[in-house]
Coordinates of C-alpha atoms in Angstrom, one line a residue:
Chain A
M1 CA 5.8 30.6 3.4
T2 CA 4.4 33.5 0.7
A3 CA 7.6 33.4 -1.8
I4 CA 6.6 29.7 -2.6
A5 CA 4.6 29.9 -5.8
E6 CA 1.4 27.3 -6.3
P7 CA 2.5 25.5 -9.3
D8 CA 4.9 24.3 -7.5
I9 CA 3.1 22.6 -5.1
A10 CA 0.3 21.4 -7.4
P11 CA 1.3 21.3 -10.7
V12 CA -2.3 21.5 -12.8
P13 CA -2.7 22.3 -16.2
Q14 CA -4.9 24.7 -17.6
A15 CA -7.4 23.3 -19.7
A16 CA -8.7 20.6 -17.4
P17 CA -8.1 17.4 -19.4
L18 CA -10.2 15.5 -17.3
A19 CA -13.9 15.0 -18.5
V20 CA -16.5 15.8 -15.8
P21 CA -18.8 12.5 -14.4
E22 CA -21.5 12.3 -15.9
H23 CA -23.7 11.9 -13.2
E24 CA -24.4 15.8 -10.8
H25 CA -22.8 15.3 -7.6
E26 CA -25.6 17.9 -5.4
Q27 CA -23.3 17.5 -2.5
K28 CA -20.9 20.7 -0.9
P29 CA -17.7 20.5 -1.2
R30 CA -16.5 17.2 1.8
D31 CA -13.9 17.5 4.7
I32 CA -10.2 16.4 3.8
L33 CA -9.2 14.5 6.5
I34 CA -5.6 12.8 6.5
I35 CA -4.7 10.6 9.0
C36 CA -0.6 10.5 8.7
Y37 CA 0.2 7.7 9.6
S38 CA 3.6 6.9 8.7
G39 CA 7.2 8.4 9.4
D40 CA 8.6 7.7 5.7
L41 CA 9.7 10.9 4.0
E42 CA 8.3 10.3 1.0
K43 CA 4.9 9.4 2.5
T44 CA 4.6 12.2 5.0
W45 CA 5.9 14.5 1.6
A46 CA 2.4 12.6 -0.1
A47 CA 0.6 14.2 2.9
M48 CA 1.5 17.8 3.4
I49 CA 1.4 18.2 0.0
L50 CA -2.2 17.4 -0.4
A51 CA -3.1 18.8 2.9
S52 CA -2.0 22.0 1.8
T53 CA -2.6 22.3 -1.3
S54 CA -6.3 21.8 -0.2
G55 CA -5.8 24.2 2.3
A56 CA -5.5 25.9 -0.9
M57 CA -8.6 24.5 -2.4
A58 CA -9.8 26.3 1.2
Q59 CA -11.3 23.0 1.5
P60 CA -11.6 22.5 4.8
T61 CA -8.9 20.0 5.8
K62 CA -7.6 18.3 8.8
V63 CA -4.6 16.2 9.4
F64 CA -4.7 14.0 12.4
V65 CA -1.3 12.1 13.6
T66 CA -1.4 9.1 14.2
F67 CA 1.6 7.1 14.8
W68 CA 4.9 7.5 13.5
G69 CA 3.6 10.4 11.4
L70 CA 3.9 11.6 14.7
Q71 CA 7.5 11.8 15.3
T72 CA 6.8 14.1 12.4
F73 CA 5.0 16.3 14.5
V74 CA 7.9 17.1 16.8
R75 CA 9.9 20.2 16.8
D76 CA 12.9 19.9 14.2
D77 CA 15.3 20.6 17.4
V78 CA 14.0 18.0 19.8
R79 CA 17.0 14.9 20.1
I80 CA 15.2 12.6 22.7
T81 CA 11.2 12.2 23.7
G82 CA 10.3 10.0 26.2
E83 CA 9.8 9.9 30.0
N84 CA 11.2 5.8 30.5
W85 CA 14.3 4.3 28.8
M86 CA 12.3 2.8 25.9
Q87 CA 10.6 5.8 25.4
K88 CA 14.0 7.2 24.4
M89 CA 15.3 4.6 23.0
M90 CA 12.3 4.6 20.1
S91 CA 13.4 8.5 19.6
F92 CA 16.9 7.7 19.8
M93 CA 16.2 5.2 17.1
Q94 CA 14.8 7.1 14.7
R95 CA 15.2 10.7 14.8
P96 CA 11.8 12.5 15.6
G97 CA 10.9 16.2 13.2
I98 CA 9.9 16.7 9.8
S99 CA 13.5 17.6 8.3
H100 CA 14.3 14.1 9.1
R101 CA 12.2 11.9 8.0
K102 CA 13.8 9.1 5.9
L103 CA 12.3 7.2 2.9
S104 CA 11.0 3.5 2.9
K105 CA 13.4 1.8 0.9
M106 CA 16.5 2.9 -1.2
N107 CA 18.3 5.2 1.7
F108 CA 21.9 4.1 0.9
L109 CA 23.3 5.8 3.9
G110 CA 21.8 8.5 3.3
M111 CA 22.2 9.2 -0.5
G112 CA 18.3 8.2 -1.4
P113 CA 16.9 11.1 1.0
W114 CA 19.8 13.8 -0.4
M115 CA 18.9 12.4 -4.0
M116 CA 14.9 13.3 -4.0
R117 CA 15.1 16.2 -1.4
K118 CA 18.4 17.7 -4.3
L119 CA 16.1 16.5 -7.4
A120 CA 13.0 18.4 -5.4
K121 CA 15.0 22.3 -5.5
Q122 CA 15.7 21.1 -8.8
Y123 CA 11.9 20.9 -10.3
H124 CA 11.1 23.5 -7.3
V125 CA 8.8 21.4 -4.7
A126 CA 8.9 22.5 -1.5
S127 CA 9.8 21.0 1.1
P128 CA 8.1 18.9 3.4
K129 CA 8.3 21.5 6.4
E130 CA 7.7 24.1 3.9
L131 CA 4.1 22.9 3.4
L132 CA 3.7 21.7 6.4
E133 CA 3.9 25.3 7.3
M134 CA 2.4 26.4 4.7
A135 CA -0.6 24.2 4.9
Q136 CA -1.0 25.9 8.7
A137 CA -1.1 28.9 7.0
L138 CA -4.3 28.1 5.1
G139 CA -5.9 27.2 7.9
V140 CA -5.0 23.3 8.1
E141 CA -5.5 21.7 11.6
F142 CA -2.9 19.0 12.8
I143 CA -3.7 17.5 15.5
P144 CA -2.1 14.8 17.4
C145 CA -3.5 11.2 18.5
Q146 CA -3.6 11.5 22.8
M147 CA -2.5 7.9 22.1
T148 CA 0.4 7.8 20.8
M149 CA 1.3 10.9 22.9
D150 CA 0.8 8.2 26.2
M151 CA 2.7 5.4 24.8
F152 CA 5.9 7.0 22.8
G153 CA 6.1 9.5 26.0
I154 CA 5.9 13.0 23.6
K155 CA 4.4 16.0 25.3
R156 CA 2.9 19.4 24.4
E157 CA 6.1 20.9 24.4
D158 CA 7.9 18.3 22.0
L159 CA 5.9 19.2 19.0
I160 CA 5.5 22.2 16.9
E161 CA 3.8 25.5 17.3
G162 CA -0.5 25.7 16.2
M163 CA -0.2 22.0 16.7
G164 CA -4.6 21.3 17.9
E165 CA -6.0 19.8 20.6
P166 CA -4.8 15.6 20.8
V167 CA -7.2 13.3 20.6
G168 CA -9.0 10.2 20.0
A169 CA -9.8 7.5 17.5
A170 CA -13.2 8.4 18.4
T171 CA -13.2 11.9 17.5
Y172 CA -11.5 10.9 14.3
L173 CA -14.5 8.4 13.5
S174 CA -17.3 11.1 14.0
F175 CA -15.8 13.3 11.0
V176 CA -15.7 10.8 9.0
G177 CA -19.3 9.3 10.2
E178 CA -20.0 13.1 9.2
G179 CA -19.2 12.9 5.3
A180 CA -15.1 13.8 5.9
A181 CA -14.0 11.9 3.1
P182 CA -10.7 10.1 4.3
L183 CA -7.1 9.1 3.9
F184 CA -5.1 6.9 5.2
I185 CA -0.9 7.7 4.0
Chain B
M1 CA -13.0 -8.4 27.5
T2 CA -15.8 -6.9 28.5
A3 CA -12.2 -5.8 32.2
I4 CA -11.3 -3.3 29.2
A5 CA -12.3 0.3 30.2
E6 CA -13.5 1.8 26.8
P7 CA -11.6 5.4 27.7
D8 CA -7.7 3.0 27.2
I9 CA -9.0 2.9 23.5
A10 CA -9.8 6.1 22.7
P11 CA -9.6 8.8 25.0
V12 CA -11.6 11.0 24.4
P13 CA -11.4 14.5 26.1
Q14 CA -14.5 15.5 27.2
A15 CA -14.8 18.8 25.4
A16 CA -14.6 18.1 22.6
P17 CA -12.4 20.1 21.5
L18 CA -12.3 20.9 17.9
A19 CA -15.2 23.0 15.9
V20 CA -17.8 21.9 14.5
P21 CA -17.5 22.2 10.6
E22 CA -19.9 24.9 9.4
H23 CA -21.5 23.8 7.3
E24 CA -24.0 20.9 8.5
H25 CA -24.0 17.8 7.1
E26 CA -27.5 16.1 6.3
Q27 CA -26.1 12.8 5.5
K28 CA -26.9 9.9 8.6
P29 CA -23.5 8.2 9.9
R30 CA -21.3 6.6 7.3
D31 CA -20.8 2.8 7.6
I32 CA -17.2 2.1 8.1
L33 CA -15.3 0.0 5.5
I34 CA -11.9 -0.7 6.4
I35 CA -10.0 -2.7 4.7
C36 CA -7.2 -5.2 6.9
Y37 CA -4.1 -5.1 3.9
S38 CA -1.5 -5.6 5.8
G39 CA 0.4 -7.4 8.3
D40 CA 1.7 -5.6 10.1
L41 CA 2.0 -5.1 13.8
E42 CA 1.5 -1.4 14.1
K43 CA -1.0 -1.0 11.0
T44 CA -3.0 -4.7 13.0
W45 CA -2.8 -2.4 15.4
A46 CA -4.8 0.8 13.8
A47 CA -7.0 -1.5 12.1
M48 CA -8.5 -2.9 15.2
I49 CA -8.4 0.2 17.6
L50 CA -10.3 1.9 14.6
A51 CA -12.1 -1.3 14.6
S52 CA -13.7 -1.6 17.9
T53 CA -13.4 2.0 18.6
S54 CA -16.5 2.3 15.6
G55 CA -18.7 -0.8 16.9
A56 CA -18.3 0.8 19.9
M57 CA -19.8 4.4 18.6
A58 CA -22.5 1.9 17.3
Q59 CA -21.5 2.7 14.2
P60 CA -22.1 -0.1 11.2
T61 CA -18.5 -1.1 10.7
K62 CA -17.2 -3.7 8.7
V63 CA -13.8 -4.8 7.8
F64 CA -12.6 -6.5 4.3
V65 CA -9.4 -8.8 5.6
T66 CA -7.3 -9.5 1.9
F67 CA -3.3 -9.9 1.5
W68 CA -0.8 -10.1 4.2
G69 CA -3.9 -9.2 7.0
L70 CA -5.5 -11.9 6.5
Q71 CA -2.5 -14.5 8.3
T72 CA -3.7 -11.8 11.5
F73 CA -6.7 -13.5 11.4
V74 CA -5.1 -16.7 11.6
R75 CA -5.9 -19.0 14.5
D76 CA -3.1 -18.2 16.8
D77 CA -2.3 -22.1 17.0
V78 CA -2.6 -22.9 13.6
R79 CA 1.7 -22.8 12.9
I80 CA 1.7 -23.7 9.5
T81 CA -1.2 -22.9 6.8
G82 CA -1.6 -23.9 2.8
E83 CA -1.6 -27.4 0.8
N84 CA 1.3 -27.0 -1.1
W85 CA 5.0 -26.1 -0.7
M86 CA 4.8 -22.4 -1.8
Q87 CA 1.9 -21.8 0.2
K88 CA 3.6 -23.8 3.7
M89 CA 6.7 -21.7 2.7
M90 CA 5.2 -18.2 2.5
S91 CA 3.0 -19.2 6.1
F92 CA 6.4 -20.5 8.2
M93 CA 8.9 -17.1 6.7
Q94 CA 5.7 -15.2 7.7
R95 CA 4.3 -16.9 11.3
P96 CA -0.2 -16.3 11.4
G97 CA -2.3 -15.2 13.5
I98 CA -2.8 -11.5 15.5
S99 CA 0.0 -12.7 18.6
H100 CA 2.6 -13.3 16.2
R101 CA 2.7 -9.5 14.0
K102 CA 6.1 -8.3 14.3
L103 CA 6.4 -4.0 13.3
S104 CA 7.7 -3.4 10.3
K105 CA 10.7 -1.4 11.5
M106 CA 12.9 -1.6 14.1
N107 CA 12.6 -4.9 15.2
F108 CA 16.4 -5.2 16.5
L109 CA 15.6 -9.5 16.8
G110 CA 11.8 -9.1 18.7
M111 CA 13.1 -6.0 20.6
G112 CA 10.9 -3.6 19.2
P113 CA 7.8 -5.1 19.2
W114 CA 8.2 -6.6 22.3
M115 CA 8.7 -2.9 24.2
M116 CA 5.3 -1.8 22.1
R117 CA 3.7 -4.3 24.3
K118 CA 5.5 -3.3 26.9
L119 CA 4.8 0.8 26.6
A120 CA 1.4 0.1 25.8
K121 CA 0.2 -2.2 28.4
Q122 CA 2.0 0.5 30.8
Y123 CA -0.3 3.0 29.5
H124 CA -3.5 0.6 29.6
V125 CA -3.8 0.4 25.7
A126 CA -5.6 -2.5 24.7
S127 CA -3.5 -5.6 22.8
P128 CA -4.7 -6.3 19.1
K129 CA -5.6 -9.5 20.1
E130 CA -8.1 -8.3 23.1
L131 CA -9.0 -5.0 20.8
L132 CA -10.0 -7.5 17.7
E133 CA -12.7 -9.6 20.7
M134 CA -13.8 -6.2 21.9
A135 CA -14.1 -5.6 18.1
Q136 CA -16.0 -8.6 17.3
A137 CA -18.5 -8.5 20.8
L138 CA -18.9 -4.5 19.8
G139 CA -20.9 -6.4 16.5
V140 CA -17.5 -5.3 13.8
E141 CA -18.3 -7.5 10.4
F142 CA -14.5 -9.7 9.6
I143 CA -14.6 -10.6 6.4
P144 CA -11.6 -12.4 4.5
C145 CA -10.6 -11.8 0.8
Q146 CA -11.6 -15.1 -1.5
M147 CA -9.0 -14.2 -3.0
T148 CA -6.3 -14.8 -0.4
M149 CA -7.0 -17.7 1.4
D150 CA -7.0 -19.6 -2.5
M151 CA -3.8 -17.7 -2.8
F152 CA -2.3 -18.9 0.5
G153 CA -4.2 -22.3 0.4
I154 CA -5.8 -20.4 3.7
K155 CA -9.1 -22.4 5.0
R156 CA -12.1 -21.0 7.1
E157 CA -11.3 -23.9 9.9
D158 CA -7.4 -21.9 9.9
L159 CA -8.8 -18.9 10.7
I160 CA -10.4 -17.7 13.9
E161 CA -14.2 -18.1 14.8
G162 CA -16.4 -15.4 13.8
M163 CA -15.4 -14.2 10.3
G164 CA -17.8 -14.2 8.0
E165 CA -18.5 -15.7 4.8
P166 CA -15.3 -15.2 2.1
V167 CA -16.7 -12.6 -0.7
G168 CA -14.4 -10.8 -3.5
A169 CA -13.4 -7.3 -4.6
A170 CA -16.8 -6.4 -5.8
T171 CA -18.8 -7.2 -3.0
Y172 CA -16.4 -5.0 -1.3
L173 CA -16.4 -1.7 -4.7
S174 CA -19.9 -2.2 -4.0
F175 CA -20.1 -1.1 -0.6
V176 CA -17.9 1.9 -1.4
G177 CA -20.1 2.5 -4.0
E178 CA -23.3 2.9 -1.4
G179 CA -21.4 5.8 0.4
A180 CA -19.5 3.4 2.9
A181 CA -16.0 5.4 4.1
P182 CA -12.6 3.0 3.0
L183 CA -9.8 3.8 5.3
F184 CA -7.0 0.5 3.6
I185 CA -4.6 0.2 6.1
Chain C
M1 CA -7.7 -9.6 -22.9
T2 CA -11.4 -10.8 -23.0
A3 CA -9.6 -14.8 -22.7
I4 CA -9.7 -13.9 -18.5
A5 CA -13.0 -15.0 -17.2
E6 CA -14.2 -12.2 -15.0
P7 CA -14.7 -15.4 -11.7
D8 CA -10.5 -15.0 -11.7
I9 CA -10.0 -11.3 -10.4
A10 CA -12.6 -11.2 -7.9
P11 CA -14.5 -14.5 -7.7
V12 CA -18.1 -13.1 -5.0
P13 CA -20.8 -15.9 -3.9
Q14 CA -23.9 -16.0 -6.0
A15 CA -25.8 -16.0 -3.3
A16 CA -24.6 -12.3 -1.7
P17 CA -23.3 -13.6 2.2
L18 CA -23.4 -10.1 3.7
A19 CA -26.6 -8.7 5.0
V20 CA -28.1 -5.8 3.2
P21 CA -27.2 -2.4 5.2
E22 CA -30.3 -1.6 7.2
H23 CA -30.1 2.3 6.1
E24 CA -31.1 2.9 2.5
H25 CA -28.4 4.5 0.7
E26 CA -30.5 7.0 -1.4
Q27 CA -27.0 8.2 -3.6
K28 CA -26.4 6.8 -6.6
P29 CA -23.4 4.7 -6.8
R30 CA -19.9 6.6 -6.5
D31 CA -17.0 7.0 -9.0
I32 CA -14.5 5.4 -7.3
L33 CA -10.8 7.3 -6.7
I34 CA -7.6 5.0 -6.6
I35 CA -4.5 6.6 -5.2
C36 CA -1.8 3.7 -6.7
Y37 CA 1.0 5.2 -4.7
S38 CA 3.4 2.3 -3.6
G39 CA 5.7 0.5 -6.1
D40 CA 5.5 -2.3 -4.2
L41 CA 4.2 -5.9 -6.6
E42 CA 0.7 -6.9 -3.6
K43 CA 0.2 -3.3 -3.6
T44 CA -0.4 -3.2 -7.0
W45 CA -1.0 -6.3 -7.7
A46 CA -5.1 -5.4 -5.2
A47 CA -4.5 -1.4 -6.6
M48 CA -5.3 -3.1 -10.4
I49 CA -7.6 -5.5 -9.4
L50 CA -9.7 -3.3 -7.6
A51 CA -9.5 -1.4 -10.5
S52 CA -10.7 -3.8 -12.5
T53 CA -13.7 -5.0 -10.9
S54 CA -14.7 -2.2 -10.3
G55 CA -14.7 -1.1 -14.3
A56 CA -16.0 -4.2 -14.6
M57 CA -19.4 -3.5 -12.5
A58 CA -19.8 -0.3 -14.7
Q59 CA -18.7 2.3 -11.6
P60 CA -16.3 5.4 -13.0
T61 CA -13.2 4.6 -11.5
K62 CA -10.1 6.8 -12.0
V63 CA -6.6 5.7 -10.7
F64 CA -4.0 8.6 -9.9
V65 CA -0.4 7.6 -9.9
T66 CA 1.7 9.0 -8.1
F67 CA 5.4 8.3 -6.3
W68 CA 6.6 5.2 -6.6
G69 CA 4.0 4.5 -8.6
L70 CA 4.4 5.9 -11.0
Q71 CA 7.0 3.5 -12.2
T72 CA 4.6 0.0 -12.4
F73 CA 2.8 2.6 -15.6
V74 CA 6.7 2.7 -17.3
R75 CA 7.0 0.5 -20.0
D76 CA 8.3 -2.6 -19.5
D77 CA 11.4 -2.8 -22.4
V78 CA 12.2 1.2 -20.9
R79 CA 15.3 0.7 -19.1
I80 CA 16.9 3.7 -18.0
T81 CA 14.2 6.5 -17.3
G82 CA 15.3 10.0 -15.8
E83 CA 17.5 13.3 -18.2
N84 CA 20.5 13.8 -15.1
W85 CA 22.4 11.7 -13.5
M86 CA 20.4 11.2 -10.2
Q87 CA 17.2 10.6 -12.1
K88 CA 18.4 7.3 -13.8
M89 CA 20.5 6.3 -10.8
M90 CA 17.0 5.7 -8.7
S91 CA 15.3 4.1 -12.4
F92 CA 18.5 2.1 -12.4
M93 CA 18.6 0.7 -8.6
Q94 CA 14.5 -0.4 -9.1
R95 CA 14.2 -1.3 -12.2
P96 CA 10.6 0.5 -13.4
G97 CA 7.4 -1.4 -15.4
I98 CA 4.5 -3.3 -14.1
S99 CA 6.6 -7.1 -15.1
H100 CA 8.9 -5.8 -12.4
R101 CA 7.5 -5.0 -9.4
K102 CA 8.7 -6.3 -6.4
L103 CA 6.9 -7.6 -3.1
S104 CA 8.2 -5.2 -0.5
K105 CA 8.9 -7.7 1.7
M106 CA 10.2 -12.0 1.7
N107 CA 12.3 -11.7 -1.7
F108 CA 14.5 -14.0 -1.2
L109 CA 16.9 -13.0 -3.8
G110 CA 13.2 -13.0 -6.1
M111 CA 11.3 -16.4 -4.6
G112 CA 9.2 -14.3 -2.8
P113 CA 7.6 -12.7 -6.0
W114 CA 8.5 -16.6 -8.1
M115 CA 5.6 -17.5 -5.8
M116 CA 3.5 -15.3 -5.5
R117 CA 3.3 -15.8 -9.3
K118 CA 3.1 -19.2 -9.9
L119 CA 0.2 -19.3 -6.7
A120 CA -2.0 -16.4 -8.7
K121 CA -1.6 -18.6 -12.2
Q122 CA -1.7 -22.1 -9.9
Y123 CA -5.9 -20.3 -8.4
H124 CA -6.5 -18.1 -11.7
V125 CA -5.6 -15.1 -10.7
A126 CA -4.6 -12.7 -13.3
S127 CA -1.4 -10.5 -13.6
P128 CA -0.7 -7.4 -12.6
K129 CA 0.1 -6.4 -15.8
E130 CA -3.3 -8.1 -17.0
L131 CA -4.6 -6.5 -15.1
L132 CA -3.8 -2.8 -15.7
E133 CA -5.4 -4.1 -20.0
M134 CA -8.2 -5.1 -18.2
A135 CA -8.7 -2.4 -16.4
Q136 CA -8.0 -0.1 -19.2
A137 CA -10.7 -1.9 -22.0
L138 CA -13.5 -1.3 -19.5
G139 CA -12.5 2.3 -19.5
V140 CA -11.0 3.1 -15.9
E141 CA -8.1 5.9 -16.6
F142 CA -5.2 6.1 -15.4
I143 CA -3.7 9.7 -14.5
P144 CA 0.1 10.7 -13.9
C145 CA 0.8 13.3 -11.8
Q146 CA 2.7 15.6 -13.4
M147 CA 5.3 16.1 -9.8
T148 CA 6.2 13.4 -9.9
M149 CA 7.1 13.2 -13.4
D150 CA 9.5 16.1 -13.8
M151 CA 10.8 14.8 -10.6
F152 CA 12.1 11.3 -11.8
G153 CA 12.6 12.9 -14.5
I154 CA 10.0 10.1 -16.6
K155 CA 8.3 11.6 -19.8
R156 CA 5.3 10.8 -21.5
E157 CA 6.8 8.7 -24.1
D158 CA 8.0 6.1 -21.3
L159 CA 4.9 5.1 -19.9
I160 CA 2.1 2.7 -21.0
E161 CA 0.4 4.0 -24.1
G162 CA -3.8 5.1 -23.1
M163 CA -3.0 7.1 -19.8
G164 CA -4.4 9.9 -20.1
E165 CA -3.1 13.6 -19.3
P166 CA -1.4 14.2 -16.5
V167 CA -2.5 16.5 -13.5
G168 CA -1.5 18.1 -9.5
A169 CA -3.0 17.1 -6.8
A170 CA -5.0 20.1 -6.9
T171 CA -7.3 18.3 -9.6
Y172 CA -7.5 15.0 -7.7
L173 CA -8.4 16.8 -4.2
S174 CA -11.5 18.4 -6.2
F175 CA -13.0 14.4 -7.9
V176 CA -13.2 14.1 -3.8
G177 CA -14.6 16.5 -2.1
E178 CA -16.8 16.5 -5.1
G179 CA -17.5 12.9 -3.4
A180 CA -15.4 10.6 -5.2
A181 CA -14.2 7.9 -2.6
P182 CA -10.2 7.6 -2.6
L183 CA -8.0 4.3 -1.6
F184 CA -5.0 5.5 -0.8
I185 CA -3.0 2.6 -1.7

């Protein structure tokens, strides 16, 4: 993943175009805490761009993966997850894996996502999968939601490598309470 | 609602699996300020899990209820809200009440939400309605948006009991400005 | 835009109905940092209400405009954007401009948005376009995402007047890291 040039993920003009806020911030840089809630292609992309960029800026960054977002972190080669028929059916209806995300609209039998990925390649924007791997390499922690794993019957061996221990909402909220900036995506 | 065991809503492993952030947070725990914007079943669930867990952690927690989210807080037995035909029609098209939320996708004539509720019961996850009642019992404030009430023609007697006084965006933003952590769900 | 009375955008009761939080906030008011991510009518409305209210409260406010949200800030009279056929087709399928936003649901061939706008007018809620102009007049900065501009082939001359210089995710995250309160809408 080191082959991806940094400008591809976050093209920041050299001359910072924004005025420095008038009041001084005496705080140290805050932890970034992304809730990756949606399984849609475009929101997955947004979450991965923010996670990898934040990682590249050496900000402590955690991504809490919950609800539809957990399906994104199932390995691409796993087709059906779950133990009972309901769980299996849900994974069947929405194919898991970061390479199989769909747009929330304009799908048009797959043409929308196809155009999106083609445009991204043309403009040197890394794919969600590449950004995820980059983020992991940069030390971003991806933490699955225990409750979602239970409800969807997703096991740890279904998930991609390098995920953290599953936790619940209380752990997540304790980070917010301590000062991390939450982004619910 | 006291019958619901705490582990059901937020299964946190005993041994905290996450490293303590390196830098010390000298701040006191911050207020949590959830904007309950969506009326979808799954986002309602996420908001209620966070609200009730935050309440259980004795963090000052407010839920600002706006746009589609306000329909969730109409009493389940109220079928039609509004004064003019447009408002009535909108409530007719989207049945209000926390027990009548629908998934944002995979509805399949009601099968999706049915499976979701069945799986939740099987894995001892409390329903959105139970979590809402728990959150209220734990001191979480639910505050309706005045503008949404006006636009949809929803009156205070349409809403569930225990809701706070309606306020506007300025009140909400003043809490954020004072340091509360905002979660737009 | 000065003709719009302030109560229209944020009807706040005179007697603040919420208890002051017990612990004192020693911090100065924080910057508000809205990510305007969605192009849906109702989320655009929510973002513009928060932006204009925050501006009216003289809080330093920035709106980072990205993904579908960027289409909202294309000038209303621009019909097709982009250089290649894919970009043109995407703008064709989703008409850009703040006056052409659609609801995320209940569109019913345009009746939903029509009713919404009619109800808003009836209850003296300013339109998204009016709120945007008000926010700009109040000093709120609207900043386009460079990557989205590249991917969709949107040029600066396609955008409304008064937008800031395009920036990337790193600039956005640096504001969050410095203490601004992020709202991902």
